[in-house]
Tab-separated table of C-alpha atoms and ligand atoms in Angstrom:
chain	number	residue	atom	x	y	z
A	1	MET	CA	103.155	103.271	121.536
A	2	LYS	CA	104.799	106.412	122.898
A	3	PRO	CA	102.235	109.118	123.868
A	4	PHE	CA	102.139	112.161	121.591
A	5	ARG	CA	100.385	115.524	121.314
A	6	TYR	CA	98.124	116.349	118.382
A	7	GLU	CA	97.518	119.730	116.673
A	8	ARG	CA	95.340	120.591	113.693
A	9	PRO	CA	96.379	124.098	112.562
A	10	ALA	CA	94.369	126.131	110.050
A	11	THR	CA	97.237	127.906	108.300
A	12	VAL	CA	100.363	126.740	106.481
A	13	ARG	CA	102.499	129.191	108.452
A	14	GLU	CA	101.289	127.731	111.772
A	15	ALA	CA	101.746	124.124	110.606
A	16	VAL	CA	105.287	124.749	109.410
A	17	ALA	CA	106.204	126.653	112.594
A	18	LEU	CA	104.943	123.803	114.787
A	19	VAL	CA	107.067	121.150	113.046
A	20	ALA	CA	110.112	123.299	112.270
A	21	GLY	CA	110.270	124.372	115.923
A	22	ASP	CA	110.262	120.861	117.377
A	23	PRO	CA	112.671	118.094	116.287
A	24	GLY	CA	110.190	115.512	117.622
A	25	ALA	CA	107.241	116.789	115.543
A	26	VAL	CA	105.979	115.324	112.264
A	27	PHE	CA	103.257	116.182	109.771
A	28	VAL	CA	100.402	113.738	109.329
A	29	ALA	CA	97.902	113.734	106.465
A	30	GLY	CA	95.756	110.639	105.770
A	31	GLY	CA	97.823	108.688	108.303
A	32	THR	CA	97.709	105.489	106.211
A	33	ASN	CA	101.491	105.172	106.247
A	34	LEU	CA	102.515	107.096	109.347
A	35	PHE	CA	100.151	105.318	111.741
A	36	ASP	CA	101.523	101.900	110.723
A	37	HIS	CA	105.001	103.187	111.568
A	38	LEU	CA	103.832	104.550	114.927
A	39	LYS	CA	102.388	101.152	115.827
A	40	LEU	CA	105.582	99.369	114.763
A	41	GLY	CA	107.766	101.843	116.695
A	42	ILE	CA	109.612	102.866	113.514
A	43	VAL	CA	108.900	106.522	114.325
A	44	ARG	CA	108.292	107.872	117.823
A	45	PRO	CA	107.162	111.496	117.453
A	46	CYS	CA	106.108	113.634	120.407
A	47	LEU	CA	103.814	115.865	118.284
A	48	LEU	CA	101.612	115.099	115.264
A	49	VAL	CA	100.670	118.129	113.166
A	50	ASP	CA	97.632	117.254	111.077
A	51	VAL	CA	97.726	119.044	107.711
A	52	THR	CA	94.247	118.070	106.520
A	53	GLY	CA	92.707	121.292	107.881
A	54	LEU	CA	94.961	123.451	105.682
A	55	PRO	CA	93.550	125.052	102.531
A	56	LEU	CA	95.621	122.764	100.283
A	57	SER	CA	93.082	120.371	98.775
A	58	GLY	CA	92.293	122.202	95.521
A	59	VAL	CA	93.195	121.280	91.945
A	60	GLU	CA	93.434	124.174	89.484
A	61	VAL	CA	94.424	124.686	85.865
A	62	LEU	CA	97.224	127.263	85.610
A	63	PRO	CA	97.264	130.088	83.038
A	64	ASP	CA	100.022	128.301	81.052
A	65	GLY	CA	97.910	125.119	80.848
A	66	GLY	CA	99.690	123.229	83.622
A	67	ILE	CA	97.837	121.872	86.656
A	68	ARG	CA	98.472	122.732	90.318
A	69	MET	CA	97.424	119.964	92.700
A	70	GLY	CA	97.142	120.783	96.406
A	71	ALA	CA	99.192	118.638	98.794
A	72	THR	CA	96.192	117.316	100.714
A	73	VAL	CA	93.973	116.354	97.763
A	74	ARG	CA	92.931	112.733	98.317
A	75	ASN	CA	94.299	110.132	95.924
A	76	ALA	CA	90.773	109.040	94.899
A	77	ASP	CA	89.707	112.609	94.092
A	78	LEU	CA	92.878	113.305	92.123
A	79	ALA	CA	92.553	110.113	90.060
A	80	ALA	CA	88.985	111.077	89.128
A	81	HIS	CA	89.703	114.724	88.307
A	82	PRO	CA	88.679	115.212	84.653
A	83	GLU	CA	91.681	117.385	83.678
A	84	VAL	CA	94.132	114.915	85.207
A	85	ARG	CA	92.369	111.865	83.754
A	86	GLU	CA	92.203	113.234	80.223
A	87	ARG	CA	95.433	115.224	79.912
A	88	TYR	CA	97.722	113.111	82.161
A	89	PRO	CA	96.265	109.582	82.093
A	90	VAL	CA	99.558	108.189	83.402
A	91	VAL	CA	99.007	110.089	86.675
A	92	SER	CA	95.414	108.967	87.097
A	93	GLN	CA	96.319	105.349	86.244
A	94	ALA	CA	99.239	105.321	88.694
A	95	LEU	CA	96.946	106.509	91.487
A	96	LEU	CA	94.373	103.841	90.677
A	97	ALA	CA	97.108	101.176	90.570
A	98	GLY	CA	97.917	101.840	94.239
A	99	ALA	CA	96.402	100.402	97.416
A	100	SER	CA	92.591	99.995	97.620
A	101	PRO	CA	89.576	102.316	97.198
A	102	GLN	CA	89.317	102.766	100.980
A	103	LEU	CA	92.983	103.731	101.293
A	104	ARG	CA	92.800	106.048	98.287
A	105	ASN	CA	89.901	107.858	99.969
A	106	MET	CA	92.176	108.666	102.932
A	107	ALA	CA	95.622	108.987	101.357
A	108	THR	CA	96.817	112.390	100.148
A	109	LEU	CA	99.058	113.511	97.316
A	110	ALA	CA	101.979	114.608	99.535
A	111	GLY	CA	101.597	111.648	101.897
A	112	ASN	CA	101.798	109.298	98.936
A	113	LEU	CA	105.036	110.890	97.713
A	114	LEU	CA	106.583	110.735	101.197
A	115	GLN	CA	105.455	107.226	102.167
A	116	ARG	CA	108.400	105.116	103.226
A	117	THR	CA	109.753	101.914	101.718
A	118	ARG	CA	107.884	98.604	102.060
A	119	CYS	CA	111.184	96.712	102.363
A	120	PRO	CA	110.268	93.851	104.739
A	121	TYR	CA	113.432	94.462	106.767
A	122	PHE	CA	112.564	98.144	107.282
A	123	LEU	CA	109.140	97.089	108.550
A	124	ASN	CA	110.485	94.414	110.901
A	125	PRO	CA	112.047	96.057	113.984
A	126	ASP	CA	113.788	92.756	114.839
A	127	THR	CA	116.069	92.952	111.782
A	128	ARG	CA	119.038	95.110	110.841
A	129	CYS	CA	118.127	98.103	108.668
A	130	ASN	CA	120.224	101.218	108.088
A	131	LYS	CA	117.165	103.163	106.988
A	132	ARG	CA	115.291	102.457	110.224
A	133	ARG	CA	118.321	102.348	112.554
A	134	PRO	CA	121.396	104.010	110.970
A	135	GLY	CA	124.551	101.950	111.389
A	136	SER	CA	122.760	98.675	112.158
A	137	GLY	CA	123.479	97.096	108.736
A	138	CYS	CA	121.273	96.030	105.857
A	139	ALA	CA	119.799	92.548	106.110
A	140	ALA	CA	118.213	92.949	102.665
A	141	VAL	CA	121.610	93.327	100.986
A	142	GLU	CA	123.272	90.653	103.106
A	143	GLU	CA	120.507	88.085	102.603
A	144	HIS	CA	120.092	88.781	98.851
A	145	SER	CA	116.368	89.476	99.095
A	146	GLU	CA	114.267	89.222	95.938
A	147	HIS	CA	112.656	92.573	96.814
A	148	THR	CA	115.837	94.628	96.546
A	149	ALA	CA	116.594	97.372	94.022
A	150	VAL	CA	118.694	96.656	90.931
A	151	LEU	CA	119.365	100.361	90.258
A	152	GLY	CA	120.507	103.073	92.680
A	153	ALA	CA	121.388	100.742	95.586
A	154	SER	CA	124.424	101.118	97.833
A	155	GLU	CA	126.129	98.751	100.273
A	156	SER	CA	124.087	100.439	103.004
A	157	CYS	CA	120.649	100.048	101.475
A	158	ALA	CA	118.827	98.474	98.554
A	159	ALA	CA	115.244	99.252	99.604
A	160	VAL	CA	112.888	99.859	96.693
A	161	HIS	CA	110.917	103.108	96.515
A	162	PRO	CA	107.188	102.284	96.897
A	163	SER	CA	105.039	105.084	95.385
A	164	ASP	CA	103.322	104.415	92.052
A	165	LEU	CA	102.326	108.065	91.770
A	166	ALA	CA	105.915	109.318	92.137
A	167	VAL	CA	106.958	107.234	89.118
A	168	ALA	CA	104.255	108.818	86.949
A	169	LEU	CA	105.102	112.313	88.202
A	170	CYS	CA	108.774	111.767	87.334
A	171	ALA	CA	107.830	110.795	83.782
A	172	VAL	CA	105.858	114.017	83.231
A	173	ASP	CA	108.410	116.308	84.924
A	174	ALA	CA	106.210	117.460	87.795
A	175	THR	CA	107.478	120.006	90.328
A	176	VAL	CA	107.009	119.846	94.110
A	177	CYS	CA	106.289	123.154	95.916
A	178	VAL	CA	107.611	123.315	99.462
A	179	GLN	CA	107.427	125.877	102.272
A	180	ASP	CA	109.812	126.132	105.226
A	181	GLY	CA	109.763	127.763	108.665
A	182	THR	CA	111.157	131.087	107.395
A	183	GLY	CA	108.235	131.443	104.969
A	184	THR	CA	110.514	130.664	102.020
A	185	THR	CA	109.033	128.543	99.263
A	186	ARG	CA	111.107	126.431	96.949
A	187	ARG	CA	110.294	124.404	93.867
A	188	ILE	CA	111.889	120.988	93.456
A	189	PRO	CA	111.581	118.840	90.331
A	190	VAL	CA	110.141	115.476	91.429
A	191	THR	CA	113.141	113.879	89.724
A	192	SER	CA	115.360	115.669	92.286
A	193	LEU	CA	113.152	115.122	95.360
A	194	TYR	CA	114.455	111.662	96.267
A	195	ARG	CA	117.972	110.861	97.466
A	196	LEU	CA	119.949	107.801	96.488
A	197	PRO	CA	120.787	105.965	99.729
A	198	GLY	CA	124.581	106.220	99.604
A	199	HIS	CA	125.827	106.126	103.213
A	200	ARG	CA	122.749	107.986	104.562
A	201	PRO	CA	119.817	105.709	103.691
A	202	GLU	CA	117.759	107.107	106.579
A	203	LEU	CA	117.235	110.243	104.447
A	204	ASP	CA	114.669	109.464	101.735
A	205	THR	CA	114.386	112.958	100.252
A	206	VAL	CA	116.123	116.332	100.054
A	207	LEU	CA	113.466	117.917	102.319
A	208	GLU	CA	114.630	119.464	105.591
A	209	HIS	CA	112.818	118.856	108.877
A	210	GLY	CA	109.747	121.142	108.973
A	211	GLU	CA	109.477	121.664	105.229
A	212	LEU	CA	105.862	121.236	104.140
A	213	ILE	CA	104.824	120.148	100.663
A	214	THR	CA	102.069	122.576	99.677
A	215	ALA	CA	101.399	121.495	96.078
A	216	VAL	CA	102.644	119.548	93.079
A	217	GLU	CA	102.524	121.109	89.622
A	218	LEU	CA	102.164	119.299	86.317
A	219	PRO	CA	103.706	121.242	83.410
A	220	ALA	CA	101.685	121.931	80.264
A	221	LEU	CA	102.780	118.838	78.332
A	222	PRO	CA	100.588	117.938	75.342
A	223	MET	CA	102.376	114.598	74.828
A	224	ALA	CA	101.156	113.494	78.279
A	225	ALA	CA	97.727	112.942	76.730
A	226	ARG	CA	99.274	109.805	75.167
A	227	SER	CA	100.647	108.267	78.330
A	228	ARG	CA	100.202	105.116	80.355
A	229	TYR	CA	101.129	103.506	83.680
A	230	ARG	CA	101.546	99.752	83.798
A	231	LYS	CA	102.310	97.910	87.017
A	232	VAL	CA	103.273	94.273	87.517
A	233	GLY	CA	102.762	92.842	90.983
A	234	ASP	CA	102.120	89.548	92.740
A	235	ARG	CA	98.391	90.310	92.443
A	236	ALA	CA	96.398	92.456	90.025
A	237	SER	CA	95.400	94.784	92.863
A	238	PHE	CA	96.391	95.661	96.423
A	239	SER	CA	100.055	94.841	96.006
A	240	PHE	CA	103.166	96.950	95.526
A	241	ALA	CA	104.982	96.929	92.185
A	242	LEU	CA	107.507	94.239	91.379
A	243	VAL	CA	108.181	96.529	88.443
A	244	SER	CA	106.222	99.332	86.807
A	245	VAL	CA	106.612	101.709	83.889
A	246	ALA	CA	105.256	105.195	83.259
A	247	VAL	CA	105.459	106.254	79.629
A	248	ALA	CA	104.438	109.203	77.458
A	249	VAL	CA	105.162	109.311	73.706
A	250	ASP	CA	104.926	111.863	70.946
A	251	LEU	CA	104.779	110.262	67.498
A	252	ASP	CA	105.694	111.681	64.123
A	253	GLY	CA	104.130	109.156	61.739
A	254	ASP	CA	105.771	105.852	62.562
A	255	ARG	CA	108.725	107.439	64.352
A	256	VAL	CA	109.108	108.548	67.956
A	257	ARG	CA	109.517	112.318	68.128
A	258	ASP	CA	109.869	112.330	71.912
A	259	ALA	CA	109.405	109.931	74.827
A	260	ARG	CA	109.267	110.175	78.621
A	261	ILE	CA	109.898	107.022	80.618
A	262	ALA	CA	110.174	106.249	84.338
A	263	PHE	CA	110.491	102.914	86.124
A	264	GLY	CA	109.077	101.838	89.492
A	265	GLY	CA	109.811	98.801	91.658
A	266	LEU	CA	113.351	98.619	90.295
A	267	ALA	CA	115.291	101.273	92.131
A	268	THR	CA	115.807	103.003	95.449
A	269	THR	CA	114.066	106.061	93.950
A	270	PRO	CA	111.516	106.471	91.166
A	271	TRP	CA	113.812	106.027	88.154
A	272	ARG	CA	113.676	108.422	85.226
A	273	ALA	CA	114.972	106.453	82.219
A	274	ARG	CA	116.786	109.179	80.284
A	275	ARG	CA	119.109	106.769	78.477
A	276	ALA	CA	116.130	104.827	77.172
A	277	GLU	CA	114.462	108.071	76.074
A	278	ALA	CA	117.593	109.055	74.121
A	279	VAL	CA	117.560	105.723	72.253
A	280	LEU	CA	113.934	106.261	71.225
A	281	ARG	CA	114.074	109.920	70.178
A	282	GLY	CA	113.866	110.015	66.359
A	283	ALA	CA	113.851	106.213	66.094
A	284	PRO	CA	111.240	104.037	64.377
A	285	ALA	CA	108.446	102.994	66.752
A	286	THR	CA	109.248	99.282	66.626
A	287	ALA	CA	109.432	96.577	69.266
A	288	ASP	CA	113.149	96.116	68.515
A	289	ARG	CA	113.848	99.774	69.320
A	290	PHE	CA	111.718	99.624	72.445
A	291	ALA	CA	113.714	96.617	73.645
A	292	ALA	CA	117.012	98.347	72.774
A	293	ALA	CA	115.915	101.357	74.842
A	294	ALA	CA	115.155	99.175	77.869
A	295	ILE	CA	118.449	97.309	77.551
A	296	GLU	CA	120.384	100.586	77.362
A	297	GLU	CA	118.753	101.873	80.566
A	298	LEU	CA	119.384	98.640	82.421
A	299	ALA	CA	123.026	98.334	81.363
A	300	THR	CA	124.072	99.603	84.803
A	301	ALA	CA	121.687	97.344	86.754
A	302	ARG	CA	123.367	95.313	89.504
A	303	THR	CA	121.581	92.091	90.282
A	304	VAL	CA	121.870	89.052	92.511
A	305	ARG	CA	120.159	85.785	91.655
A	306	ALA	CA	117.090	86.585	93.751
A	307	ASN	CA	116.248	89.927	92.107
A	308	ALA	CA	117.571	89.333	88.578
A	309	TYR	CA	114.016	88.581	87.382
A	310	LYS	CA	113.292	92.329	87.527
A	311	VAL	CA	115.458	93.085	84.473
A	312	PRO	CA	113.633	90.964	81.837
A	313	LEU	CA	110.314	91.722	83.523
A	314	VAL	CA	110.711	95.479	83.172
A	315	CYS	CA	112.070	95.154	79.612
A	316	ASP	CA	108.991	93.174	78.556
A	317	THR	CA	106.684	95.578	80.396
A	318	LEU	CA	108.229	98.607	78.706
A	319	VAL	CA	108.043	97.024	75.235
A	320	ALA	CA	104.390	96.025	75.698
A	321	THR	CA	103.410	99.439	77.068
A	322	LEU	CA	105.132	101.384	74.296
A	323	ARG	CA	103.659	99.076	71.651
A	324	ASP	CA	100.136	99.579	73.013
A	325	LEU	CA	100.555	103.343	73.238
A	326	CYS	CA	101.994	103.662	69.731
A	327	GLU	CA	99.207	101.525	68.251
A	328	GLU	CA	96.536	103.818	69.740
A	329	GLY	CA	94.925	106.046	67.111
B	401	FAD	C1	97.783	98.004	102.600
B	401	FAD	C2	98.392	99.150	101.833
B	401	FAD	C3	98.637	99.003	100.471
B	401	FAD	C4	99.200	100.050	99.745
B	401	FAD	N1	99.474	99.898	98.414
B	401	FAD	C5	100.073	100.912	97.720
B	401	FAD	C6	100.430	100.764	96.359
B	401	FAD	O1	100.197	99.734	95.721
B	401	FAD	N2	101.027	101.823	95.734
B	401	FAD	C7	101.310	102.997	96.379
B	401	FAD	O2	101.861	103.918	95.773
B	401	FAD	N3	101.004	103.140	97.691
B	401	FAD	C8	100.398	102.141	98.352
B	401	FAD	N4	100.115	102.285	99.678
B	401	FAD	C9	100.605	103.463	100.372
B	401	FAD	C10	99.563	104.517	100.474
B	401	FAD	O3	99.304	105.026	99.191
B	401	FAD	C11	100.187	105.554	101.387
B	401	FAD	O4	100.070	105.032	102.692
B	401	FAD	C12	99.515	106.885	101.304
B	401	FAD	O5	99.559	107.403	100.010
B	401	FAD	C13	100.135	107.860	102.281
B	401	FAD	O6	99.347	109.033	102.263
B	401	FAD	P1	98.822	109.639	103.621
B	401	FAD	O7	98.179	110.932	103.281
B	401	FAD	O8	98.003	108.657	104.375
B	401	FAD	O9	100.227	109.905	104.336
B	401	FAD	P2	100.583	109.888	105.899
B	401	FAD	O10	100.639	108.485	106.384
B	401	FAD	O11	99.736	110.845	106.637
B	401	FAD	O12	102.066	110.510	105.817
B	401	FAD	C14	103.108	109.830	105.143
B	401	FAD	C15	104.376	110.673	105.299
B	401	FAD	O13	104.253	111.909	104.613
B	401	FAD	C16	104.505	113.021	105.487
B	401	FAD	N5	103.624	114.086	105.022
B	401	FAD	C17	102.299	113.997	104.768
B	401	FAD	N6	101.859	115.139	104.226
B	401	FAD	C18	102.923	115.973	104.131
B	401	FAD	C19	103.115	117.298	103.604
B	401	FAD	N7	102.121	118.000	103.058
B	401	FAD	N8	104.364	117.849	103.637
B	401	FAD	C20	105.386	117.150	104.173
B	401	FAD	N9	105.263	115.899	104.704
B	401	FAD	C21	104.045	115.317	104.650
B	401	FAD	C22	104.217	112.486	106.878
B	401	FAD	O14	104.946	113.180	107.853
B	401	FAD	C23	104.678	111.036	106.745
B	401	FAD	O15	106.077	110.987	106.914
B	401	FAD	C24	99.513	101.261	100.418
B	401	FAD	C25	99.256	101.417	101.779
B	401	FAD	C26	98.698	100.364	102.493
B	401	FAD	C27	98.447	100.554	103.961
């Protein structure tokens, strides 16, 4: 491993200045993703700027009823927070669906959102991967891997986005708060945080070098109280999603007044399913309509034989999740 310097600043301004002023510097939080990449030689920073000493670990209810979650709050603490658990169960469930208790005790909110793909080719330095080494090719696309994305892929990259939490946050329209080296803050909807790979798959997000996530805000969204995250993986725990769904519904009798849906495990980014939502809005809450909504969203899916299983799997998962949610009292 290449030697690096380590700093643990106490203020956001100092942390941002350290990274923004050095192209070889990176932020580190829980380290559960970054340290694996250091050991594999996927990243070779000269300076690690530890953000866990910053005053960013609080969770507060905002005057409008939304919730502001600090960037360094640990995944375990966030999942257990009573306001998050009761008013946004989809967020709490997505956190608990990820990794293991030990990892969730270390991992932070922002680190989870910015973790990198688990595509086996990205993680294997002996293979071609445009995300790891731009211009080297994409072995996942060429070898028709069963792990590849069926939505949002390009010829350069079909690596699936890994975060369970990001899928839930997309469904409830969360906003990411970011600060840069000039002291400017900007607010980015989570649905706009991630980039489709196109010809630049090495860029996962719209963040610039040195931009620090300081918080994520959940909007006041009463319908989020009826929400759920369901993940299908090779194992019931400690495995990444083959597919997942995050759903919130607002019912008017036996009709759907409004629905929020996002898919995980399917795409190169967390995938907000707006076409499916449009099919459900005002429609009867029946399994047939739920299936029609899934089919509409997946009409643009591009599959090869190895990953085609994802389409029926996510359709069935969405139907089952919506049915369960709508049957709740
Ligand atoms: C065995 C294993 C199983 C796992 N299973 C799952 C799973 O099923 N589902 C799931 O969602 N995740 C899973 N994970 C991923 C895990 O949740 C992430 O590793 C973790 O959330 C990353 O958080 P961290 O704080 O440790 O980030 P770090 O490793 O510290 O950082 C990750 C990235 O975020 C950047 N970063 C961190 N904080 C900030 C900030 N405030 N502003 C800007 N950039 C920042 C870092 O520079 C780095 O690029 C698993 C991980 C392991 C090792």
